[in-house]
Phi, psi and omega in degrees: 000136183279150178268132182282145168257114190264133168246120184244128179253123177260133181233147170262131181254125185254134176258129175255137180245125183250148179257119180290142175257143181290135178239166180255031185303324188257021175291143182296333183292131177269119183274353174265134173291151188305317178301321180297313179301320181295315181297321173295324171300311182298325180295316179295318184295321177306310182285323177303311182298316181298312183298316181280344179280001174258090185303325183267359172094197186225165164253115170277123173269087192281103184269102190263124174097144179296134185061020175052052179297341188245322185106205188248134174236132178280130177239116176282128184230135174235123190256132177199119172049048178086351180246142178233134172263138184227152172206153185207172178273344192258124176279129175205147177049047179083354180284157181245134180296136186090346172285146181256128178243135182248149176204183180257147176225169175207152168246128185213159178257129174231242169295330174217183185268126185248140159258116186235135174265101199276328178247159186297126171235119189293339174289343187238304189288343181297330184275005167242014181281124182299138180092341185291327182283326178205112183302343179271356175233090188305336181266002188274144178236173172276004181066041181265142180265157166222016164232138183227137173279127183270109186273318175198163185201136165229182179292346182251334186210137173240128184258130184232164173224133179303134182292325182262324190247356168066020176290136173280142177217170181225150159255121176250133190292135173277134174295148186294339181267003176285122176272122183310306184299325178287320179306310179294313175309309180296320179292319175295326184292318182298314177302318188288319182284324181272070188276343182291144178258004185236135177218165176242132172275122184238142167249103188055252184255004181261124184272124180262326183193161174252143179233138176239123188271137164221125194047241178241043176228140170262119163275120191260126176233117180299144177272355174293168188299325182289341179056039181294154183238160178198170172243129179238109172287145178220170180225131170290143173241171181297341180243352181178242178207162178238123168284136182272344167238097181304147174269150181261127175235106185058040176086356185250135182278132172252116189231316188251130189227141178255135184282138176238104186299319184298316185259004183050051180218155172256124182257131188290139179250001181288136180303130183084357181230028181293340184274357179272134177221150165259102185262118186289146181216152179277127186279164180300141182081005181293131180242121175299152184307319190288333178305328182281345181284145178146191186253134186228160166253112182267125183242124181230155174262136176251145177283134172228146182265124180224122178053039177086350181249162175274124178255134181247019184273344180284134182233161175226133179242138179212162174259135181228163170237139172259119193236150184292136169245290176233117189307135182061011180230317192206158173232175167224142178254123182239164180175152179298326183265003175274134177302321178200159179306141185241136187276143172232156183246142179245131181256108180295328183291328184242354179070040188231152178257142182218155169248122183254156178274109190216156171291132180259327177128187184280143171212134185049233180257018182240178178233127191255151180216151166277127177230143177294140183243143167242168182287355179250005180146201182226155180286167175282166184297134183093351185255119168094171178197165171241138178245138187283147174225120179281107185275323173226142182276325181227113348294154175305119181240115192254114164252184187224143180246134183275149178292339174241149186296334181270358184277116186240355180184205179208162186230145172269113186249139181266141175237157187297322188210178181290350178279349177054038178271321181248122174258146187258337179144174181277144183254316174227139185241131182238080185279137169046058181295138173232128176252132170240123188280131184280137182284000000 
């Protein structure tokens, strides 16, 4: 039985106690003049009628995060008598694309007319859940709103603003013949086929900018001499994508694009901008999925205690195989000297291999997980990652770069049970891993 090395993180929890102030909310005197009260009621009824008069529902263009750090995700919504049904293309918090999740909603007047999703719906509230953005920061969220200021509304479109993060969003009415399942299937198919993360913004044969996709955001760098930069949130659609901040080409807005599988490009469909395309290209260092398959020599550094200090000079070498798990998505690393098979991730968009902090499963009487490791300890489950860097092409030699500067490897960590609530210590340590492909 191996001896566990325990790393314990202590945290202080501060409790804040607030004092409630007496209000005169329930006094009988009406501080609103009658016309104002009527206007507020009419506003609520107006939006309630608009939302419920769309029998096939709406597409909410959910613009997530202050300054759009995540981008836009389509959420299908159907409103009826205080209940809303939702479905989306994006899997989050255990949800499945295409499944319908129901919750309660209300429209009310406070300082302005609000659309509020009052009970938990995982397709919306998960982006405002504390701790999800960074496990090391328990109060961090993905900055998603679930209360919205209603700015304007017609039978075809409702304009909203997130109450907390102030992102502009819209609800667009769905035609009655749109099948929710088909909408989600086709949108996900576009996303899957458009796997590259790098694009050129082209006006016919002229390159205007380079774009790099992350989540549902394009990092925009102008090809002009100034090299100006911007962030452009976008949303996948059943036929292509929509830029949330349109680009101007010769004074004409380019906003809506149709996916072309043959050319790996998005072709603009806006009148006058049909010559504008987002053309995918393979980035430098792109490695096809099949090239990572094979037998390797793995060398890692191990921590040992010498005179009260941690010494990292000891190394261990072993033979491992990288084998196919899901084509173009994942691998599994196996070997006689590995405690258990280890999952690896393939990023189709960048052609890179990575090691993520994930649950691995049961071993002996424990439950194992991969956690990122530094020379001072290891991170919590779900925090950080390692991305492969090919240092030498022949033979293929792979080192790894951490998502945080102090991440230099990973550890196989034991947890008490399948809930992964209590960690017991590390079981195997893989410091500064290097893979050399065998000929």
